[in-house]
Structures are given as C-alpha cells and as structure tokens.
Coordinates of C-alpha atoms in Angstrom, one line a residue:
X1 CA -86.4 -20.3 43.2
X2 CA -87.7 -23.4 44.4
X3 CA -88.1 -25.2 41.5
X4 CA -84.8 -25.1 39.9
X5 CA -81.9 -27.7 40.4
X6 CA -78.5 -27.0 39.8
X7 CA -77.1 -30.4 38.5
X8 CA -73.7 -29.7 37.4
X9 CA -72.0 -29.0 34.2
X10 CA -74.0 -25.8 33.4
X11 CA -77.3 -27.6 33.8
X12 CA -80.6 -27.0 35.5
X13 CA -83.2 -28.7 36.1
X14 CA -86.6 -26.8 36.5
X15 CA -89.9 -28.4 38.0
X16 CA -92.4 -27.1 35.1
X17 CA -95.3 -28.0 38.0
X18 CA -97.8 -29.3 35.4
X19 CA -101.6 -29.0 37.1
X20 CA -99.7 -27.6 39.7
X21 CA -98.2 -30.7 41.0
X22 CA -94.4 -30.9 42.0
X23 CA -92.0 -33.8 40.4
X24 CA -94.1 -34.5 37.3
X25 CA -92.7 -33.1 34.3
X26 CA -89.2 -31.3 34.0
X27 CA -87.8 -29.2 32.1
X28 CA -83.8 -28.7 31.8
X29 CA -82.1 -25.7 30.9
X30 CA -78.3 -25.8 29.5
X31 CA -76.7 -22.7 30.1
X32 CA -74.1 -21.8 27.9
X33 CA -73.0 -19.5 25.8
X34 CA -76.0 -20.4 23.5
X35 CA -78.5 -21.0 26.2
X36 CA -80.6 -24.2 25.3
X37 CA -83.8 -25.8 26.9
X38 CA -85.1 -29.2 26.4
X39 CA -88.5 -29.7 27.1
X40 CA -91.2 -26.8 28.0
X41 CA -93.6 -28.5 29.6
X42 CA -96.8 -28.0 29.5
X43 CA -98.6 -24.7 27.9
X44 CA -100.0 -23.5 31.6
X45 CA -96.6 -24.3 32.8
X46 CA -94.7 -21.7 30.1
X47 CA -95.0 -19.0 32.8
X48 CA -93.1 -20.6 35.4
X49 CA -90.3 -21.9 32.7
X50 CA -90.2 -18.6 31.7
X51 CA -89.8 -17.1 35.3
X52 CA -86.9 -20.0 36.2
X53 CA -85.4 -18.7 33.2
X54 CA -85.2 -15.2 34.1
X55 CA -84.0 -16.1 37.5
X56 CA -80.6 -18.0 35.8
X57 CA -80.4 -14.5 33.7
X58 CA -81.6 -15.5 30.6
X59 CA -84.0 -12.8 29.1
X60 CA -85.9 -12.6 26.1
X61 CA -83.1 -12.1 23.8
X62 CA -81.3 -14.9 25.3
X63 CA -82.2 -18.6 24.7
X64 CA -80.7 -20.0 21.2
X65 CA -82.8 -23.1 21.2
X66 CA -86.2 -25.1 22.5
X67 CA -85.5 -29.2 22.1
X68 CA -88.3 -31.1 22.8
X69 CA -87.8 -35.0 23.1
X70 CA -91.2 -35.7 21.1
X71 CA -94.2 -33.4 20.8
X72 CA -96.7 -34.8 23.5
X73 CA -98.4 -32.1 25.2
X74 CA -96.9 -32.9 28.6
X75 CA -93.0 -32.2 26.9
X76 CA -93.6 -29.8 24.0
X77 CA -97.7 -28.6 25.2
X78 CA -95.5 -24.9 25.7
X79 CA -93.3 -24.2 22.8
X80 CA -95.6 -21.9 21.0
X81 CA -95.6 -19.6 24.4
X82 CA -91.6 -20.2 24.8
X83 CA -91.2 -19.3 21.2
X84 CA -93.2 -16.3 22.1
X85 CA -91.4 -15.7 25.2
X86 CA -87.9 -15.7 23.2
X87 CA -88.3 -14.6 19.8
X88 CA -84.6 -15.3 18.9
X89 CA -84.7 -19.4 20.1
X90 CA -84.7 -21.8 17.3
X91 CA -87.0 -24.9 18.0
X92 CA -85.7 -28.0 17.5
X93 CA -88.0 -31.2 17.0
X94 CA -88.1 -34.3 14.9
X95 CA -89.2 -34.2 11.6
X96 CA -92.4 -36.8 12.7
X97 CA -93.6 -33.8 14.9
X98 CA -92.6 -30.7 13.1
X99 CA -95.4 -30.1 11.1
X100 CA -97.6 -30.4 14.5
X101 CA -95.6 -27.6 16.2
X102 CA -96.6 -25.2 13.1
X103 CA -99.8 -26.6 13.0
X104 CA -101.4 -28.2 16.6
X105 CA -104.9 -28.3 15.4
X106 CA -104.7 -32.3 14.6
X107 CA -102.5 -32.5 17.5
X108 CA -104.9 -31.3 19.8
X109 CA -108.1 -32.6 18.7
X110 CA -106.7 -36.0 19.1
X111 CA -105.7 -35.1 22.5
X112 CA -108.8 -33.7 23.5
X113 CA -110.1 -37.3 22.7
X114 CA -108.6 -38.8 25.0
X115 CA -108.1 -36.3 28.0
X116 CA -111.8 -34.9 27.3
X117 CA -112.5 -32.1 30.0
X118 CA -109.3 -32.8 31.5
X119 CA -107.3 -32.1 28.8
X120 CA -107.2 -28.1 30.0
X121 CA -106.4 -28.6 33.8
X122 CA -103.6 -31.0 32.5
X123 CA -102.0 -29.5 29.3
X124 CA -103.6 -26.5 28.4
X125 CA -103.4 -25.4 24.7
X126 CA -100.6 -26.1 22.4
X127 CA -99.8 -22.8 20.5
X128 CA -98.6 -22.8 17.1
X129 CA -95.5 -21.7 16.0
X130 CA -93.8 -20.4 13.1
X131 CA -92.2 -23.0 10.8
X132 CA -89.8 -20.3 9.6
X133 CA -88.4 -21.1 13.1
X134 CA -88.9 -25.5 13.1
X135 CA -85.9 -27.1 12.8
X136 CA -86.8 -30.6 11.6
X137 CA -84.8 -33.5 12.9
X138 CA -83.8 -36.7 10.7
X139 CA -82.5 -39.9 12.4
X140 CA -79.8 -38.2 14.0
X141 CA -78.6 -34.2 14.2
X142 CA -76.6 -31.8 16.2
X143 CA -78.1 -28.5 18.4
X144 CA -75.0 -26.3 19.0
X145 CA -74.3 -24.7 22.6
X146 CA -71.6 -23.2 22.3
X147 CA -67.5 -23.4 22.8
X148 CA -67.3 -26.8 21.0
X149 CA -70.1 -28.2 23.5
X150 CA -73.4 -30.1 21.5
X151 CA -76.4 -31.8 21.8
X152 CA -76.7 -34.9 19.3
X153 CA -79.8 -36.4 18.7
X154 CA -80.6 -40.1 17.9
X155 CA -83.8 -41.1 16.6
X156 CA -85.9 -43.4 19.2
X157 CA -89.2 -44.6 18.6
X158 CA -91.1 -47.1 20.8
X159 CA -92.9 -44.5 22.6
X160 CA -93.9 -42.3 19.8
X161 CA -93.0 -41.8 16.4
X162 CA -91.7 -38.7 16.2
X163 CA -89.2 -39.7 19.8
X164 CA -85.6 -38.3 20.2
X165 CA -83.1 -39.0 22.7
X166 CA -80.6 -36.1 23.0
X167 CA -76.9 -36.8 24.5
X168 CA -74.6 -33.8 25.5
X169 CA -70.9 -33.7 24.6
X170 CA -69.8 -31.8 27.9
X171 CA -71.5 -33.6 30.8
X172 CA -72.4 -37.1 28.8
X173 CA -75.8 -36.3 30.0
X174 CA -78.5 -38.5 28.2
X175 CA -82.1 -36.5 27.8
X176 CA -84.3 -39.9 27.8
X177 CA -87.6 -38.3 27.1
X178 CA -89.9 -41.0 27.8
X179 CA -88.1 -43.6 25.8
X180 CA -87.0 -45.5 28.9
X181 CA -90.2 -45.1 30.9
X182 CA -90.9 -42.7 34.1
X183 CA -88.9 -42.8 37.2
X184 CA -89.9 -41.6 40.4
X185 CA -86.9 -40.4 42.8
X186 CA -88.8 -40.5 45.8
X187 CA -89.0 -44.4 45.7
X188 CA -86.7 -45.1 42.8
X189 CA -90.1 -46.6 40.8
X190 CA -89.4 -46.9 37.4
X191 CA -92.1 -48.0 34.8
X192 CA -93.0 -48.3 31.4
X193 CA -94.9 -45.5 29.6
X194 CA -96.2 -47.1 26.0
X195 CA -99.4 -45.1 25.2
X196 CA -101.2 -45.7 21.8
X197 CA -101.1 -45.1 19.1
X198 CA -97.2 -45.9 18.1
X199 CA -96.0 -48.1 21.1
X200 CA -94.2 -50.7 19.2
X201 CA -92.2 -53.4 21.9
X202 CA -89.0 -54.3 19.7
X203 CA -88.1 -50.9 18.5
X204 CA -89.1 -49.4 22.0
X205 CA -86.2 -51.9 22.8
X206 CA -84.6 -50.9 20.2
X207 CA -84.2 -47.7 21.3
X208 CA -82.9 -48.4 25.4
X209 CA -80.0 -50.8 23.2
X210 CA -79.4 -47.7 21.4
X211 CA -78.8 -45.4 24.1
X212 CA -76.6 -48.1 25.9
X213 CA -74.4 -47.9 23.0
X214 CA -74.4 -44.0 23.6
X215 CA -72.9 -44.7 26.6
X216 CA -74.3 -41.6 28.8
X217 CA -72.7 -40.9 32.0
X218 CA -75.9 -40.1 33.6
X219 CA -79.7 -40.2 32.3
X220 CA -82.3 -36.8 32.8
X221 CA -85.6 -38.1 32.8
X222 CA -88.3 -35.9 31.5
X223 CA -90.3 -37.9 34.2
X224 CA -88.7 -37.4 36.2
X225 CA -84.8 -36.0 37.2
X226 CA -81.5 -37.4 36.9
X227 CA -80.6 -41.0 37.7
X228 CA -76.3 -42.1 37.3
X229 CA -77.2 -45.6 37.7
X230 CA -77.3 -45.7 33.9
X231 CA -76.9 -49.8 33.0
X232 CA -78.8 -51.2 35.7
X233 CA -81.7 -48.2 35.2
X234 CA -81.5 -49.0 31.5
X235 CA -81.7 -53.0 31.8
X236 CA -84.7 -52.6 34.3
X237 CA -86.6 -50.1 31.5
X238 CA -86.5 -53.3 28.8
X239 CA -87.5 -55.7 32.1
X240 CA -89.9 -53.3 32.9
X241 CA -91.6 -53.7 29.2
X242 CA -91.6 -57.1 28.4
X243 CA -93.6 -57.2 32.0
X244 CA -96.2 -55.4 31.3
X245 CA -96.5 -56.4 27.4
X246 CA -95.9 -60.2 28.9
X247 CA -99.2 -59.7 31.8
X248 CA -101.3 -57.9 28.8
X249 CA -100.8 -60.5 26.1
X250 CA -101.9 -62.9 28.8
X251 CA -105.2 -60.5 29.6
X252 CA -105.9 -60.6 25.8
X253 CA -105.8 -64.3 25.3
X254 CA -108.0 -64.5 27.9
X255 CA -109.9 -62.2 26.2
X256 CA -110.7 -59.6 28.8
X257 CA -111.8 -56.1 27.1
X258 CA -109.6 -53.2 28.5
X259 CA -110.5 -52.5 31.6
X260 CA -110.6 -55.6 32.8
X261 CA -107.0 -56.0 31.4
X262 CA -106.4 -52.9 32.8
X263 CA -107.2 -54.1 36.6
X264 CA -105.6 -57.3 36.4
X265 CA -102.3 -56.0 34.9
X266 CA -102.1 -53.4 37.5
X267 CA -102.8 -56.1 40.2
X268 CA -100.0 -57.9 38.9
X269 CA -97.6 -55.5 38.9
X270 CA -98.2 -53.8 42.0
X271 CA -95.7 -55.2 43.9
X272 CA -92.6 -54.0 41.3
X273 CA -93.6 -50.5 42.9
X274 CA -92.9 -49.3 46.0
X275 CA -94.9 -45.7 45.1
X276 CA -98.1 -47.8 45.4
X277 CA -97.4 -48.4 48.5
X278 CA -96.3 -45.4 50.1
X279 CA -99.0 -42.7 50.7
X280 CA -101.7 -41.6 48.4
X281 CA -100.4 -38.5 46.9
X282 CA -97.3 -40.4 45.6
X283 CA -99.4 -43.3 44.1
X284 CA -101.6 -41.1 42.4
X285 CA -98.4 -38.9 40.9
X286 CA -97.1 -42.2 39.5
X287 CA -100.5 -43.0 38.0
X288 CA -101.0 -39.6 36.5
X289 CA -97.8 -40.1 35.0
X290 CA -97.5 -43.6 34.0
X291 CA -101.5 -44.7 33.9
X292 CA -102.0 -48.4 33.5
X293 CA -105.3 -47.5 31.6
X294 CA -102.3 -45.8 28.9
X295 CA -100.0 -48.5 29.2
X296 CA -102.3 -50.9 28.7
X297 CA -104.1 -49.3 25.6
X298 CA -101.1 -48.8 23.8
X299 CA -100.2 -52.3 24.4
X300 CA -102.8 -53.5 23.3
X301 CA -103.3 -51.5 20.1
X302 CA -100.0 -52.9 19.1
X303 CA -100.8 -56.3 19.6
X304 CA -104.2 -55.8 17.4
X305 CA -101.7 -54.6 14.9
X306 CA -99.2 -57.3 14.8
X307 CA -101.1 -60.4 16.0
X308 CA -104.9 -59.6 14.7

C-alpha cells in the first residue's frame, strides 16, 4: 500500500490521510510479537489504519495495544473504531485523558466549539470505548511488545495536559506526539503547536529537556515522520517557542485583540519557513496543521493566566 513506510526495526509508518490529505497525521505500527500502534488518527481515518494493518498481517485478533500520545481528536479521534476493529488490543492513554476515551461527550462538545462545521470533515466522531479496556498512564509506565522489547512512557505536558512521549527500547525511537511541535519533511519546517487551553511555555520546555535526557536515536513525529537529527531538531523546537510566545507577548502589550496578534505574528515569522513559500498546497498543509490562529490563542490564554 501506498501509505505505509517501512522505517526499520519492525516499524511502520502509515499515512492515516486525515480529510483525505497526504503527510498530515501518522500513525506508526510496531510489529512484534505483540503488535502495538501508536496513534489512530482520526475517526474517518480508522478504515484506512485498519486496511494498512491488514496489509502487514495483522487481523482482528492480532494487535495487543493502541497508544495514543494525548487524546486530541487528530491522534486518538479513532480509538473507539480501532478498539472495535481489534477487540483483544488494550488501549493505553494517560491518566488526564482516560476518562475522555470511555466517555468523549465533553471531549467533543468542546471540540465542536472550536472546529464548528468543520469539526466532521476534519476529525469525525470520537467513539467511546470501554474502560474495562483503558489503561491509565501515571508520570511514567511501560507497554510491553514483546521478547524483552518496550515502550516507556514519560509524562510531557506543555501541549496538553494529558501529553505523553513514548521511547522504544529496540530502535531508541522517540514517539514526540506534538510535544516538540510539527515538522514538515518536504521542507524540513518545524513549528510550534501550543493550542489552548493547557499550553504552558516552561513545562512545554520542560518537556523537549526531558526527552533530550531520554536520549532517542531518532524522533517519529505524529506531524509528521521520522527526523534522526535529534539535538539540533530538539534545540530548534524550544527556539521555535520562545519565538512565537516572545512576537505574541509583544502583540499583547500592544494590546492587539487576536486576530490582529494573529496577523502580525504570522508576518513575523514567515520567513523561519520555507513551506510558506513554496506552493500553496504545502503552505496551507502546514497551516492546517500548525494554525497561527491556535498557536496564537493558546499563547495567549496562558499569558492571561500568568500575567493578568
């Protein structure tokens, strides 16, 4: 299939195609002999996880576990139709999001708040699952795959509350989630994503010093793919923040409201990226997936909090 990517080490990578578009969100399967995914995707994009799977022979009876990074809809939006899909797979989440996986109803009514109308096109509807089947995460914990080979998890907030990052004992791979912001391979872009409500600057930096101290041998983005330039990618995800929350500080203490914060902290940055340049279907990718209306927002709902 297309859409999968064999990246070594007994793991795949598999373009979920969220709203039908390629390179967004990615899903990675670790095939062992306990078969593990991290990350779904989106609900409308469970079918073609589902299908990827299949084509690496993994059937229903099959996959041991579902990891998701954090439960926004764009990484977790399909784990009550995986869990459906594969009736034996344990999910794995942290305990912040658990209780939203067995019961999406809060979940989603806060998303439809902000997505409005676009909120199905995107994401879709998060289905519930049975909590007989959550496992709840503390700060850190350990997914088994098999032969000796595991996935640890270390707590990260900064992006969201309820943020893991998960490193793997055989390949040193580091599942970032969206703790270290979205990369985009075609250009090598790499930007902050700090959406409200829990973006929080020093423990989002926090958590890129934490998994420095992990010391991965190569980083999977959820956004998107796997980068092996792991210091230098890590160093310019903390540059990339204090930028942003550096050019919207400024924008509130001149007290623009948000969107013209917005517009002046994307004409500022503009230049950092090259996917701005280049032509409109790659620009408009990297605002879907990074939006500097987001960004901004979150940013400044933290500074509200801690500077009223």
């Amino acid at each position: 299939m297309d859409n999968i990517t064999d990246l070594g080490g007994g793991v795949y990578e598999i373009d979920t195609r969220m709203a039908g578009y390629s390179g967004i969100t990615a899903g990675y399967l670790i095939l062992g002999d306990r078969p593990c995914l991290v990350e779904t995707g989106t609900s409308t994009s469970a079918p073609v996880v589902r299908d990827a799977l299949t084509s690496l022979g993994v059937g229903p009876g099959d996959l041991a576990t579902v990891v998701v990074t954090h439960i926004h809809l764009d990484h977790a939006g399909g784990v009550g139709d995986i869990a459906g899909f594969y009736p034996q797979a344990e999910i794995v989440v942290h305990e912040k999001g658990a209780r939203h996986l067995a019961d999406p109803s809060r979940l989603m009514a806060s998303a439809r708040m902000v997505w409005g109308d676009k909120l199905d096109t995107l994401f879709g509807e998060l289905s519930p699952t049975d909590a007989s089947r959550i496992r709840a995460l503390g700060d850190t914990g350990t997914v088994d795959l098999g032969n000796g080979r595991t996935l640890s998890s270390h707590y990260s907030p900064g992006h969201a509350k309820h943020h893991v990052g998960l490193i793997d004992s055989g390949t040193g791979d580091l599942y970032v989630g969206d703790a270290a912001g979205v990369y985009l391979p075609q250009t090598g872009d790499l930007r902050p994503a700090t959406p409200p409500p829990d973006f929080d600057l020093q423990t989002a930096l926090n958590s890129i010093a934490l998994f420095e101290a992990l010391g991965p041998q190569r980083l999977l983005f959820s956004h998107y793919g796997p980068v092996t330039d792991v210091g230098e990618t890590l160093g310019r995800s903390a540059e990339e923040l204090r930028v942003w929350v550096d050019l919207t500080r400024q924008a509130r203490s001149e007290g623009m409201d948000l969107d013209h914060a917005v517009a002046m902290v994307r004409d500022r940055t503009r230049e950092r990226y090259a996917a701005l340049k280049a032509d409109e279907a790659t620009a408009e990718q990297f605002e879907l997936l990074s939006g500097a209306p987001s960004n901004v927002a979150g940013i400044l709902h933290w500074l509200d909090r801690v500077q009223p």
